[in-house]
N, CA, C and O atoms as a printed pandas DataFrame, in Angstrom:
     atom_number atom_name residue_name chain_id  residue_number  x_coord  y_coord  z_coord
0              1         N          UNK        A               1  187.312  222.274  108.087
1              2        CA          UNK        A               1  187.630  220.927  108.516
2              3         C          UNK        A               1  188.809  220.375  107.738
3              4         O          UNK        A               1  189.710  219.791  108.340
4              5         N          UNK        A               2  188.839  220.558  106.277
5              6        CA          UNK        A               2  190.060  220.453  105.541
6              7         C          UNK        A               2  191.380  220.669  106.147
7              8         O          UNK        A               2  192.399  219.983  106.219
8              9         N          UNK        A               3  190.943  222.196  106.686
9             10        CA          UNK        A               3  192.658  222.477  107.055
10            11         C          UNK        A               3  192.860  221.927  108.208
11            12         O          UNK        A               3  194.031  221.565  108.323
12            13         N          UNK        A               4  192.144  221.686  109.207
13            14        CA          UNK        A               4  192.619  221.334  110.993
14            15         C          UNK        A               4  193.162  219.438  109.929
15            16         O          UNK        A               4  194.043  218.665  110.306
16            17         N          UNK        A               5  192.575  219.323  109.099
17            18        CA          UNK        A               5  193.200  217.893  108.858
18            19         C          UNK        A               5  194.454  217.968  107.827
19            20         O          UNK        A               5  195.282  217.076  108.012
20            21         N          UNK        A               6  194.798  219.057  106.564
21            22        CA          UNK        A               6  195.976  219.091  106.415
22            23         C          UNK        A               6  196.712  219.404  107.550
23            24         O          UNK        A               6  197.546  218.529  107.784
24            25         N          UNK        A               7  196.719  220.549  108.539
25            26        CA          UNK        A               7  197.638  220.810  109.667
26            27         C          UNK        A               7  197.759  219.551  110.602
27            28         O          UNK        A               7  198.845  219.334  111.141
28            29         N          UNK        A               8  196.857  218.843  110.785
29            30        CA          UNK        A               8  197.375  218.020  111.757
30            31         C          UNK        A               8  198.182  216.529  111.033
31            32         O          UNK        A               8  198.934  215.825  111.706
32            33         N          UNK        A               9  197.946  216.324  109.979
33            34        CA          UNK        A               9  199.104  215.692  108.880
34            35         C          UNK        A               9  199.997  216.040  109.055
35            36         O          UNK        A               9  200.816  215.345  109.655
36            37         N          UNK        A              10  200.335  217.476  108.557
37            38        CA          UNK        A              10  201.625  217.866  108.497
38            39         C          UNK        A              10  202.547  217.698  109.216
39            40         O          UNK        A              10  203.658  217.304  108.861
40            41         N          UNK        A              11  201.978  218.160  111.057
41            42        CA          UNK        A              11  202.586  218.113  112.156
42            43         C          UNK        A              11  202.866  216.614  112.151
43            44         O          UNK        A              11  204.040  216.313  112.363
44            45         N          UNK        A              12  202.126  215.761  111.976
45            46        CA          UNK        A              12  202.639  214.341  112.245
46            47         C          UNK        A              12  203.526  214.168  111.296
47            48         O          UNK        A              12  204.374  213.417  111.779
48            49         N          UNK        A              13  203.779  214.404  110.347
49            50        CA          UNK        A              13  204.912  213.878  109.314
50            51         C          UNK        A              13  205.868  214.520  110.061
51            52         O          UNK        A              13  206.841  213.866  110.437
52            53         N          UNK        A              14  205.754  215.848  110.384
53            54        CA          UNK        A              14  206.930  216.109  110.832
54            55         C          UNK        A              14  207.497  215.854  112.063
55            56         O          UNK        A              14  208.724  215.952  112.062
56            57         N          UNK        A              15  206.828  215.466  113.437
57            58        CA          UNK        A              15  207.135  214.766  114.357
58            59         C          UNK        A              15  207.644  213.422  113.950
59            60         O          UNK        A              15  208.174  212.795  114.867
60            61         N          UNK        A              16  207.590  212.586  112.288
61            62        CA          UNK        A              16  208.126  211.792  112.443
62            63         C          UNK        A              16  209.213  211.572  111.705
63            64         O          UNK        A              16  210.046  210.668  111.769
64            65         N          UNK        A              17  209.089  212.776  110.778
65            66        CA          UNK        A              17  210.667  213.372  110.296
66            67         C          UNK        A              17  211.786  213.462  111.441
67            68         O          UNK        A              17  212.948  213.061  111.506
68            69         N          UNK        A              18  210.820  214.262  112.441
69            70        CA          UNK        A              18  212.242  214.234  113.356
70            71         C          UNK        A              18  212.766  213.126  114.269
71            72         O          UNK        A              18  213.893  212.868  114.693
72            73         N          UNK        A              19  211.795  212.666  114.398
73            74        CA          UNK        A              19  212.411  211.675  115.260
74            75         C          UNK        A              19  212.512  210.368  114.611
75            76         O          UNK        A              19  212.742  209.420  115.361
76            77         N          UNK        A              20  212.386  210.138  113.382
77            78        CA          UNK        A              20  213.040  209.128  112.409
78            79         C          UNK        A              20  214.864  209.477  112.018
79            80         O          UNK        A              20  215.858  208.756  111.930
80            81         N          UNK        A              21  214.592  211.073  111.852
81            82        CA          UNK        A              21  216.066  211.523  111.666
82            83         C          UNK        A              21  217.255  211.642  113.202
83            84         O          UNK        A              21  218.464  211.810  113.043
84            85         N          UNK        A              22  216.852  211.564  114.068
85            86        CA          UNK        A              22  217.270  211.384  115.478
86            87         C          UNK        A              22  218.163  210.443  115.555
87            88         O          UNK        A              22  219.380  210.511  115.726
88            89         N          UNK        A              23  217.043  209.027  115.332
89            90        CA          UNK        A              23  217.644  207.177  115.063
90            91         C          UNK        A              23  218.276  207.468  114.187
91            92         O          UNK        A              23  219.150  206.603  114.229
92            93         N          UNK        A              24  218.486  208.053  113.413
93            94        CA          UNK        A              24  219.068  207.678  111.590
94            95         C          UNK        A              24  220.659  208.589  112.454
95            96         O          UNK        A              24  221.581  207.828  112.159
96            97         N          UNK        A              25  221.110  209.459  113.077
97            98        CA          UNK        A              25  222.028  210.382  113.393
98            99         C          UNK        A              25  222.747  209.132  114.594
99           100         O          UNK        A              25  223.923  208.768  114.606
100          101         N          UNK        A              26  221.882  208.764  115.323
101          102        CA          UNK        A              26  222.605  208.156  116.677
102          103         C          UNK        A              26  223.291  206.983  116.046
103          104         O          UNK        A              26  224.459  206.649  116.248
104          105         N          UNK        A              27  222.045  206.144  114.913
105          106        CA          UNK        A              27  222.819  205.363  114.236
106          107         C          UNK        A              27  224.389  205.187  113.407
107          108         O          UNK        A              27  225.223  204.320  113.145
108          109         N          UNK        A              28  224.176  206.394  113.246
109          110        CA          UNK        A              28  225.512  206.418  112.353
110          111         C          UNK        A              28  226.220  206.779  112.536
111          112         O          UNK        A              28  227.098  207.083  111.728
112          113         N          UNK        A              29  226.235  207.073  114.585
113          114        CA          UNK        A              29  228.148  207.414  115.039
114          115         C          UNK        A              29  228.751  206.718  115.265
115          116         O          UNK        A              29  228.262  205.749  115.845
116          117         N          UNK        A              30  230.279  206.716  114.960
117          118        CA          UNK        A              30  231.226  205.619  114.821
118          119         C          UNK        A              30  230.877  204.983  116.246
119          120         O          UNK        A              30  230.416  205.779  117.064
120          121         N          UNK        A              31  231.017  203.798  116.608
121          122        CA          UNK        A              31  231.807  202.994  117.562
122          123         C          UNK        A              31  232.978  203.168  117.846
123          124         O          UNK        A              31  233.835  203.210  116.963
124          125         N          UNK        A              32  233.281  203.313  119.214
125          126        CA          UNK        A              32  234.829  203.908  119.913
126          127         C          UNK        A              32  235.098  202.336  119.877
127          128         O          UNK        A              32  234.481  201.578  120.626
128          129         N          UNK        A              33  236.239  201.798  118.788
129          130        CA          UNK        A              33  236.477  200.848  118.776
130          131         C          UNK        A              33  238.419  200.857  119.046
131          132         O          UNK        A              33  239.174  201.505  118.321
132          133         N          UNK        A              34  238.800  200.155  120.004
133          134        CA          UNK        A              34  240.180  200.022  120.743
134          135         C          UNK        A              34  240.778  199.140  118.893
135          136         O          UNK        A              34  240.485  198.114  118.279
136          137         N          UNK        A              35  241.603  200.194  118.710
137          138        CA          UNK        A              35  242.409  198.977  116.972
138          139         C          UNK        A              35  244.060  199.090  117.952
139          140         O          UNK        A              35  244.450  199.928  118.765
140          141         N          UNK        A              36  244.737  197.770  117.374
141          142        CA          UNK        A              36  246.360  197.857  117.456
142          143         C          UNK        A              36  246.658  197.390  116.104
143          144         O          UNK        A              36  246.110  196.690  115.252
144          145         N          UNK        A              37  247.532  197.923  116.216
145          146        CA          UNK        A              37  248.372  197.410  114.976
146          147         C          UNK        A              37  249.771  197.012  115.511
147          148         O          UNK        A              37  250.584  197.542  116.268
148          149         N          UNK        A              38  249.709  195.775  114.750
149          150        CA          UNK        A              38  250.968  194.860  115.110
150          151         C          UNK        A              38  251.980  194.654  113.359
151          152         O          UNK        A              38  251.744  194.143  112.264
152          153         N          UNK        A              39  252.791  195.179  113.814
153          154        CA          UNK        A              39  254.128  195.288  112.283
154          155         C          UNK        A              39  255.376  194.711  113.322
155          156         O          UNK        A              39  255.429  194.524  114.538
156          157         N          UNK        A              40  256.602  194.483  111.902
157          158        CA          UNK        A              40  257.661  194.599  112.503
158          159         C          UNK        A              40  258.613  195.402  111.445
159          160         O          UNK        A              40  258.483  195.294  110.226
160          161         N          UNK        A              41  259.518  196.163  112.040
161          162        CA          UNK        A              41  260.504  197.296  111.249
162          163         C          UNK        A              41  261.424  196.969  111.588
163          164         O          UNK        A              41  261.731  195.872  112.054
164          165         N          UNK        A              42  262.261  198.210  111.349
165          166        CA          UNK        A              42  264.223  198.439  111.438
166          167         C          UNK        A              42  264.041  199.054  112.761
167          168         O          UNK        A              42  262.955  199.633  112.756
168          169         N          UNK        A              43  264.614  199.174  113.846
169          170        CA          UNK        A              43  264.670  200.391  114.861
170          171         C          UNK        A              43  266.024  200.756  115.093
171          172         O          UNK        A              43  266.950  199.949  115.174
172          173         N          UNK        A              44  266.137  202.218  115.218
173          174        CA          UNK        A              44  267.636  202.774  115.173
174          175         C          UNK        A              44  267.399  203.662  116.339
175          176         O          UNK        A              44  266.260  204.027  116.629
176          177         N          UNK        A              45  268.404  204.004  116.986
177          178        CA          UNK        A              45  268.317  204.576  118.432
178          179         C          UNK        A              45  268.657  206.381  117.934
179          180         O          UNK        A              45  269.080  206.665  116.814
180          181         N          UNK        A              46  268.490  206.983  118.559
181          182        CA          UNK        A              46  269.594  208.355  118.934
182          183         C          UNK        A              46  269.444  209.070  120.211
183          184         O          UNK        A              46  268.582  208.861  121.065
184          185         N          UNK        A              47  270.448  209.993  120.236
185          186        CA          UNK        A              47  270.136  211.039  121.462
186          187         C          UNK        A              47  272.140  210.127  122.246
187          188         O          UNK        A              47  272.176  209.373  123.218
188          189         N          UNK        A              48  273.091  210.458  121.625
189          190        CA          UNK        A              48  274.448  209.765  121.969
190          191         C          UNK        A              48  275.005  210.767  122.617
191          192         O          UNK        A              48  274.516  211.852  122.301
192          193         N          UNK        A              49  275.709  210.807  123.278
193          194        CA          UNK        A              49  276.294  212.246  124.199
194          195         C          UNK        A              49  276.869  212.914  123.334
195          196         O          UNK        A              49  277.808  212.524  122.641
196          197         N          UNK        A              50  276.348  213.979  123.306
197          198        CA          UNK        A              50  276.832  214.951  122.580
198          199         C          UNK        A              50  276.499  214.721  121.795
199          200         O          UNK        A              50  277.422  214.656  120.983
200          201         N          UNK        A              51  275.191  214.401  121.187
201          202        CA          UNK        A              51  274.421  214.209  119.804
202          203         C          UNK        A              51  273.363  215.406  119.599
203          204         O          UNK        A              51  272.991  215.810  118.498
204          205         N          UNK        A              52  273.096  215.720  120.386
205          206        CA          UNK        A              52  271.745  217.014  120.458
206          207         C          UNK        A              52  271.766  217.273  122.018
207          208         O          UNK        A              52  271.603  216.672  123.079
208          209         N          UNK        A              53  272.164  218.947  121.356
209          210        CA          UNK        A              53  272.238  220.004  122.678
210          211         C          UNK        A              53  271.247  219.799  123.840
211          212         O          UNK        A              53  270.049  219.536  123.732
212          213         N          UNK        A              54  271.986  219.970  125.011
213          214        CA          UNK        A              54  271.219  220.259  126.172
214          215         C          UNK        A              54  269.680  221.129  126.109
215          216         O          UNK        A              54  269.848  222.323  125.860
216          217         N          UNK        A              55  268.781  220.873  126.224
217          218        CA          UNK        A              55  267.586  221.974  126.479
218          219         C          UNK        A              55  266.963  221.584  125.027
219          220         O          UNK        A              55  265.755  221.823  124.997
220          221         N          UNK        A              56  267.384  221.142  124.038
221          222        CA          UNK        A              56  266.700  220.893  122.845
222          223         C          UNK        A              56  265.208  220.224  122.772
223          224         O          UNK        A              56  264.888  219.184  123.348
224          225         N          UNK        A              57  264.545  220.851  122.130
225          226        CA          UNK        A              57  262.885  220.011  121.594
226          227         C          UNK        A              57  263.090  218.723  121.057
227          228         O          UNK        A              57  264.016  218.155  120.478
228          229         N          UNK        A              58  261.859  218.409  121.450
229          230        CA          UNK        A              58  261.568  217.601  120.076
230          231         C          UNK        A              58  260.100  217.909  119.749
231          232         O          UNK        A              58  259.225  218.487  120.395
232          233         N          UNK        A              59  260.120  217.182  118.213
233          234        CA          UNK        A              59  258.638  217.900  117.630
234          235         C          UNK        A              59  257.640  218.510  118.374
235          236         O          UNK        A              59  257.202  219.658  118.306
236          237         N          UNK        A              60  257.248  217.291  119.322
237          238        CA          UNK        A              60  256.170  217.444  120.151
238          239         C          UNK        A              60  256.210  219.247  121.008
239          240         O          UNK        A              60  255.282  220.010  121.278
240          241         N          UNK        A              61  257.300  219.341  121.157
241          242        CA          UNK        A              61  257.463  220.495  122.026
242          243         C          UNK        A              61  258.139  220.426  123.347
243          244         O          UNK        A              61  258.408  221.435  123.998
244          245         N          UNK        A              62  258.498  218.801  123.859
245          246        CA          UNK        A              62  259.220  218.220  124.743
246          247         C          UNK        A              62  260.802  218.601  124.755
247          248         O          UNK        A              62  261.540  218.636  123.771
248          249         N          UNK        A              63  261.253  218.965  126.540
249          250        CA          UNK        A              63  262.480  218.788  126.120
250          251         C          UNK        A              63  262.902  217.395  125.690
251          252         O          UNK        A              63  262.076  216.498  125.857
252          253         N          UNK        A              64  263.904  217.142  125.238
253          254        CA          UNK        A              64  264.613  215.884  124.770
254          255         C          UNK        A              64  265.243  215.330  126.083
255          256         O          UNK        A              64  266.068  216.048  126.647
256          257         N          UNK        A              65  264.900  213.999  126.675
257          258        CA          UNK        A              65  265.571  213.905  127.357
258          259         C          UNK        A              65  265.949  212.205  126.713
259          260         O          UNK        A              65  265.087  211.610  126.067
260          261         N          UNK        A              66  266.938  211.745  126.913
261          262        CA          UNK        A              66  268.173  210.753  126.198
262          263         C          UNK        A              66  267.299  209.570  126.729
263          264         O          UNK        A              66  266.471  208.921  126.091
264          265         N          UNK        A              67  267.632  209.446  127.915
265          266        CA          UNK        A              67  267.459  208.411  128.756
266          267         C          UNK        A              67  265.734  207.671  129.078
267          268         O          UNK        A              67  265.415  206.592  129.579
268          269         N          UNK        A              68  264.692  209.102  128.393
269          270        CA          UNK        A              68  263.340  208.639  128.552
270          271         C          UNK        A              68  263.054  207.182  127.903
271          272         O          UNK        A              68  263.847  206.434  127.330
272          273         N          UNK        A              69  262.064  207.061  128.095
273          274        CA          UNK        A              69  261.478  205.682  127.341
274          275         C          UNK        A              69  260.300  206.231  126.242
275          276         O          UNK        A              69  259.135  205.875  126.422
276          277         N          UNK        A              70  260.687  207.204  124.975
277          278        CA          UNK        A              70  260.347  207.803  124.244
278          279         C          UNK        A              70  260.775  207.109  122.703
279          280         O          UNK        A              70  261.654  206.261  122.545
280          281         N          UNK        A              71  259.912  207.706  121.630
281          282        CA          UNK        A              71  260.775  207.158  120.524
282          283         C          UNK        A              71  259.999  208.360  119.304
283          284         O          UNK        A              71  258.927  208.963  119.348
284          285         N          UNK        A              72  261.027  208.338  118.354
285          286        CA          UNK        A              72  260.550  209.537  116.753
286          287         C          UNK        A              72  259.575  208.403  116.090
287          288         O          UNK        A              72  259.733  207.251  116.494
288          289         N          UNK        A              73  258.707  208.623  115.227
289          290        CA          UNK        A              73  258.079  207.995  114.218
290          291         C          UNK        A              73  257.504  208.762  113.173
291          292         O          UNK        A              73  257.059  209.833  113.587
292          293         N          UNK        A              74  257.369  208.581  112.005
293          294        CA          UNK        A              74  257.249  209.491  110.702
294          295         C          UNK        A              74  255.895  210.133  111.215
295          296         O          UNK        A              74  255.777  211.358  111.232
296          297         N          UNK        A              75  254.832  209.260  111.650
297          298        CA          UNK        A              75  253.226  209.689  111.348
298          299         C          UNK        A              75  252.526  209.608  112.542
299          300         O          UNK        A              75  251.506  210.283  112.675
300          301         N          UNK        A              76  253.047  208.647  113.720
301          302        CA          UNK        A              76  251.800  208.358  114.373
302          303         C          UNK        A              76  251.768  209.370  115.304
303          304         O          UNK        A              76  252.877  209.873  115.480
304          305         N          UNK        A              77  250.543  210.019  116.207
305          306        CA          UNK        A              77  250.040  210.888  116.562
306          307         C          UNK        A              77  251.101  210.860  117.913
307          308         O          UNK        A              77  251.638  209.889  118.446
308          309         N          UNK        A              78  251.186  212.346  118.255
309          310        CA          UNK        A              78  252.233  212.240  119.669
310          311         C          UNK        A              78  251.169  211.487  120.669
311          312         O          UNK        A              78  249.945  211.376  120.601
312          313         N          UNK        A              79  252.188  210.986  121.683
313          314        CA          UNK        A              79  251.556  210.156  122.943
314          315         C          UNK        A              79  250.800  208.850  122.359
315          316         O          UNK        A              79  249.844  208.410  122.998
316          317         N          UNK        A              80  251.137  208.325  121.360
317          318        CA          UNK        A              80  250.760  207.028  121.259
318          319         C          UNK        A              80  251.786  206.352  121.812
319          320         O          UNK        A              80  252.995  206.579  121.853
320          321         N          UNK        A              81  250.755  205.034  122.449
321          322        CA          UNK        A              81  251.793  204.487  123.035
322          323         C          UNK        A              81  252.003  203.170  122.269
323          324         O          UNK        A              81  251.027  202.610  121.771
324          325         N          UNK        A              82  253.212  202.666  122.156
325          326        CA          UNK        A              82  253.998  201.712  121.497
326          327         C          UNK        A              82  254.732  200.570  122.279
327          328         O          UNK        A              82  255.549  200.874  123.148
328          329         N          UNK        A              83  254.384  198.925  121.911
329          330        CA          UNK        A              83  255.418  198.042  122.729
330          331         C          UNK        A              83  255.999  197.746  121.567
331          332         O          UNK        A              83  255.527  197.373  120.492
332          333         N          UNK        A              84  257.233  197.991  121.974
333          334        CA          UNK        A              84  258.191  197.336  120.998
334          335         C          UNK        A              84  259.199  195.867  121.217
335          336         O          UNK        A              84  260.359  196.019  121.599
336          337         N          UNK        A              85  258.866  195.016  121.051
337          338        CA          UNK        A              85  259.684  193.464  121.469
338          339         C          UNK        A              85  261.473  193.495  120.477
339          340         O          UNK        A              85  261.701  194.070  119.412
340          341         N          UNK        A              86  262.037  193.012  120.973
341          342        CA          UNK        A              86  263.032  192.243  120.558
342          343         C          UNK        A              86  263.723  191.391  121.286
343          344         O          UNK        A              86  264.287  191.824  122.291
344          345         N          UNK        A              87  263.803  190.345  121.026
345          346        CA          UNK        A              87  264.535  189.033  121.325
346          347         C          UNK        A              87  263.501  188.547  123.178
347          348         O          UNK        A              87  263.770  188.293  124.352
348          349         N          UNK        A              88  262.721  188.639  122.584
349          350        CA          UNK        A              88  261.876  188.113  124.107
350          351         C          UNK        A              88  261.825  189.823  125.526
351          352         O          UNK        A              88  261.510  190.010  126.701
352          353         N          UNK        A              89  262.247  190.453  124.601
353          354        CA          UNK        A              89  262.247  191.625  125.624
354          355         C          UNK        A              89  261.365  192.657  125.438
355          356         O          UNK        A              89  261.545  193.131  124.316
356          357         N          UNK        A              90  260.433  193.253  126.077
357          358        CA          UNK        A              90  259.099  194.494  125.514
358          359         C          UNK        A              90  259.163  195.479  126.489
359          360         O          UNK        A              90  258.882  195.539  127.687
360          361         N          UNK        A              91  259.642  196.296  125.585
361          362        CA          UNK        A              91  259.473  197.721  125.954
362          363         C          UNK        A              91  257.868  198.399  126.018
363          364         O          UNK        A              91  257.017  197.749  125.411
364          365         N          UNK        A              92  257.319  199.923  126.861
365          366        CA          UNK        A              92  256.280  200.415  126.301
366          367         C          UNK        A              92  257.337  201.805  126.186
367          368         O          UNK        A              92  257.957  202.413  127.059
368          369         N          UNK        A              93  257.242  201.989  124.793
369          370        CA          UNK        A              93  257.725  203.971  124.364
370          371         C          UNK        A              93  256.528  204.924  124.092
371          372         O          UNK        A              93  255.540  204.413  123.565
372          373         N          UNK        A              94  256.503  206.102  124.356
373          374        CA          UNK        A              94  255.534  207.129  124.114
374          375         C          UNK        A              94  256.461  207.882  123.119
375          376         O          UNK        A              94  257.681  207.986  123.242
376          377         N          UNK        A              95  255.374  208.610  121.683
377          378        CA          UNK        A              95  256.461  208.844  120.564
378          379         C          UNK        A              95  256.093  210.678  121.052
379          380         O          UNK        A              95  255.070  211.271  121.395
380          381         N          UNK        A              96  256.888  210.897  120.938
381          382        CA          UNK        A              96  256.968  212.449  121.129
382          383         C          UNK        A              96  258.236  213.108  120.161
383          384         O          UNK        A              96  258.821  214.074  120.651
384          385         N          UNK        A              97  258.672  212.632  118.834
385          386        CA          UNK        A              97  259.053  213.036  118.160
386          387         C          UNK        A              97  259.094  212.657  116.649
387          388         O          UNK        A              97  258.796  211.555  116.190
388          389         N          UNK        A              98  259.360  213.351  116.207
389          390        CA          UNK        A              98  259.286  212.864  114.298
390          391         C          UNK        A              98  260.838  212.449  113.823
391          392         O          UNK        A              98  261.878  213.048  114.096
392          393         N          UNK        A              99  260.716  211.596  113.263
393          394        CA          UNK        A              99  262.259  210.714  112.753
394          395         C          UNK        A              99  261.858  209.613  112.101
395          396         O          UNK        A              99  260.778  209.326  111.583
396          397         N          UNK        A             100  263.349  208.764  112.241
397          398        CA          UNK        A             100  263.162  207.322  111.468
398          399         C          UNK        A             100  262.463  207.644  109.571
399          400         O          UNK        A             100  261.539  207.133  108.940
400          401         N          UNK        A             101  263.366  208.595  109.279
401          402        CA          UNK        A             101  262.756  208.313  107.793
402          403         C          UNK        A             101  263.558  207.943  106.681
403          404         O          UNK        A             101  263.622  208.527  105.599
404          405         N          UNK        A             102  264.100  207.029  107.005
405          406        CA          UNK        A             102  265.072  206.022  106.142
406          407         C          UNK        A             102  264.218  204.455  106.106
407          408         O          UNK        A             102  264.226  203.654  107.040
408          409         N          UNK        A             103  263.766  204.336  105.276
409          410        CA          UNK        A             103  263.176  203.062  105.162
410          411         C          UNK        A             103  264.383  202.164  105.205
411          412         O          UNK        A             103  265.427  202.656  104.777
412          413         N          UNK        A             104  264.419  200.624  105.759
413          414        CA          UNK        A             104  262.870  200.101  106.663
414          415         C          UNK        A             104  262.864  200.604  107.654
415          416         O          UNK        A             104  261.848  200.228  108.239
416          417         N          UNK        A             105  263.711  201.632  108.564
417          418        CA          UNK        A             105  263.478  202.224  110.025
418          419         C          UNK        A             105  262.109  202.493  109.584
419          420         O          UNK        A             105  261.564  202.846  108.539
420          421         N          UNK        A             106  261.690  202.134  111.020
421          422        CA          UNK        A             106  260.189  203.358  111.258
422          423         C          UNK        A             106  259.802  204.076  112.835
423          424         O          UNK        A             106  259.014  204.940  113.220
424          425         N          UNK        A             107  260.892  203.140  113.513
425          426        CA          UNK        A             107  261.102  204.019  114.896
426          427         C          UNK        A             107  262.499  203.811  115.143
427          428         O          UNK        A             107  263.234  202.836  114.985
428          429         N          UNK        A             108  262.757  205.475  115.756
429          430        CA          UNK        A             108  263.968  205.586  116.161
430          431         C          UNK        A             108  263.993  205.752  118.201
431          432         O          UNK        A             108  263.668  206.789  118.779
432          433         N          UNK        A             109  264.227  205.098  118.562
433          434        CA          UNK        A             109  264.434  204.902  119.814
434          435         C          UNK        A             109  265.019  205.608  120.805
435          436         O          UNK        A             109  266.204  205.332  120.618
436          437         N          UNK        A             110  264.972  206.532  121.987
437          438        CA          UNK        A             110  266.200  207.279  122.895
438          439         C          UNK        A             110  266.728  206.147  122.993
439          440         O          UNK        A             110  266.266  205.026  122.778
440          441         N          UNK        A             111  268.355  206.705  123.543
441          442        CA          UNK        A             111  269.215  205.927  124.085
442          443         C          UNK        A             111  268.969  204.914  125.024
443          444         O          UNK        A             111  269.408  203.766  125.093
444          445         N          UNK        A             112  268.163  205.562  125.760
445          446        CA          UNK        A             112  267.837  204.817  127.092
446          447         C          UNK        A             112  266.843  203.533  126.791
447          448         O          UNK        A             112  266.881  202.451  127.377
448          449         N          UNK        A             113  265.931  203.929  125.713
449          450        CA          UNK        A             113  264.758  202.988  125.475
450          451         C          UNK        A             113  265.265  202.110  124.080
451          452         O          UNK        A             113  264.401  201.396  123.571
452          453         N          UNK        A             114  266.104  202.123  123.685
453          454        CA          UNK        A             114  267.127  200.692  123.155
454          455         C          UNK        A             114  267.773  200.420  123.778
455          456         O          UNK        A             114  267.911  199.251  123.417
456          457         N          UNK        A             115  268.727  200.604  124.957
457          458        CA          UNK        A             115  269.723  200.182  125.419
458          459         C          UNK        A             115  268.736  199.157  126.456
459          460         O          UNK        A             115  269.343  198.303  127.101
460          461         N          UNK        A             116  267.035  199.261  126.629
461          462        CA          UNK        A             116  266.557  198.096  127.248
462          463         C          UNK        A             116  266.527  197.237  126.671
463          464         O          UNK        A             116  266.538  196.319  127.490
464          465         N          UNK        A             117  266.491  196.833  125.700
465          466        CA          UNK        A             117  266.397  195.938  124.453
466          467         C          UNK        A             117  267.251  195.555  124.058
467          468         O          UNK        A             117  267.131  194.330  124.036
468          469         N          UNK        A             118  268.349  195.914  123.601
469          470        CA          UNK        A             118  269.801  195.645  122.795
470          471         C          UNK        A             118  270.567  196.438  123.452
471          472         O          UNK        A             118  270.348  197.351  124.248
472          473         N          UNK        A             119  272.097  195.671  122.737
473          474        CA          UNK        A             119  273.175  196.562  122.805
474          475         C          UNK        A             119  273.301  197.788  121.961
475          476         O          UNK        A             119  273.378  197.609  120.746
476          477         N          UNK        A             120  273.336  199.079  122.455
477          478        CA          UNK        A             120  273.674  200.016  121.423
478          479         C          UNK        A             120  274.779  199.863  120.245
479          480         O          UNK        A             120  274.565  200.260  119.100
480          481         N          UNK        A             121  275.624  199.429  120.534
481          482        CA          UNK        A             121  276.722  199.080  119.330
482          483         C          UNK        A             121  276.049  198.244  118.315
483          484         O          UNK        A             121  276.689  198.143  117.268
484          485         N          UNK        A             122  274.644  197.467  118.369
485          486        CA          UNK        A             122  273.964  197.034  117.345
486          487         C          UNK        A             122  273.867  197.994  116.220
487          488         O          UNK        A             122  274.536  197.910  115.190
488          489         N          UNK        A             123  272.697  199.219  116.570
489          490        CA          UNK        A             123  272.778  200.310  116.171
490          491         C          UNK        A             123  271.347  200.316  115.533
491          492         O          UNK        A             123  270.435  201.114  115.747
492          493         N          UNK        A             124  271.378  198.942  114.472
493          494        CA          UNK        A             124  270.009  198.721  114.219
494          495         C          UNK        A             124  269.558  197.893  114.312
495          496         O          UNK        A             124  270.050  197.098  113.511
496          497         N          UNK        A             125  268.478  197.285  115.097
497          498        CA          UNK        A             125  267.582  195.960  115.516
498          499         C          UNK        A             125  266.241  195.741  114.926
499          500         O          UNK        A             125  265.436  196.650  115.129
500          501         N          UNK        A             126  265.851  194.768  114.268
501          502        CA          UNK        A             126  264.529  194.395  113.864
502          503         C          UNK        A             126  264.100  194.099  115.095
503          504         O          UNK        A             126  264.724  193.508  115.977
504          505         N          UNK        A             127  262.199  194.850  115.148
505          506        CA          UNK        A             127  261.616  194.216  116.367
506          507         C          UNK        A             127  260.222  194.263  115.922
507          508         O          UNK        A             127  259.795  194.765  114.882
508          509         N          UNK        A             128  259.588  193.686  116.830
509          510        CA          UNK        A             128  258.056  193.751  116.292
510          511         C          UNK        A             128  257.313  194.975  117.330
511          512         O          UNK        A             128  257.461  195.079  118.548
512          513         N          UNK        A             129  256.678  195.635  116.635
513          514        CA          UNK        A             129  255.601  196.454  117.693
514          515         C          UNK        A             129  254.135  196.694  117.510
515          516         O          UNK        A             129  253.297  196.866  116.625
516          517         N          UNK        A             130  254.233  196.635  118.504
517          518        CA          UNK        A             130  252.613  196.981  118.590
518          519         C          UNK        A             130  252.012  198.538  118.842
519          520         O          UNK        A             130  252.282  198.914  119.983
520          521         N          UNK        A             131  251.417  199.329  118.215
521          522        CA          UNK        A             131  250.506  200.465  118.859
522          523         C          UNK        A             131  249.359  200.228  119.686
523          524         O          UNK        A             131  248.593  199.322  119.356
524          525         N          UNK        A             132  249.168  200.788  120.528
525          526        CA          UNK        A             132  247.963  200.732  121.415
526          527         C          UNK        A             132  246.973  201.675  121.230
527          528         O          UNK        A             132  245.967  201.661  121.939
């Protein structure tokens, strides 16, 4: 009689080991929580004719194309997407390359995706951006 009552203890502790440890696991996965981060930097453009060869990469593994609405950034993950404002004007860029590592730059812009924003002969524009 002893043992059918240690064994059937046991089993209950451990039915509630496990399913105490179940709640305790579900509990403690992150929340898919949406963050932006809002800064403002230096932004400097490139990709000028005849600045980088026809057919050329960039980090990502992309060809380079000038005119995309793309931009380099030191860290943030490829395909983040980025609005970048200046003077009442907002761009959205997808970063598909590594650059801008001259502080305060922190994004460097295609041609095409500053020339929505500013005049290129600026060269360098403070703007505010946001990550998404």
């Amino acid at each position: 009689m002893r043992h059918t009552i240690r064994v059937a203890a046991l089993a209950a502790s451990g039915v509630l080991s496990l399913s105490s440890a179940g709640v305790a696991t579900a509990a403690a996965e992150p929340a898919h929580v949406q963050m932006s981060i809002t800064a403002t930097c230096n932004a400097t453009w490139y990709g000028a004719d005849g600045e980088i060869p026809p057919g050329s990469h960039t980090a990502s593994g992309e060809i380079f194309d000038r005119y995309a609405m793309t931009a380099a950034h030191r860290s943030l993950p490829f395909n983040t997407l980025v609005d970048v404002s200046y003077q009442g004007r907002t761009i959205t860029v997808r970063i598909n390359d590594r650059g801008a590592f001259a502080d305060p730059v922190c994004l460097d812009l295609t041609y095409g995706a500053f020339g929505q924003l500013a005049n290129r002969d600026l060269g360098v524009i403070t703007v505010g951006y946001t990550v998404r």
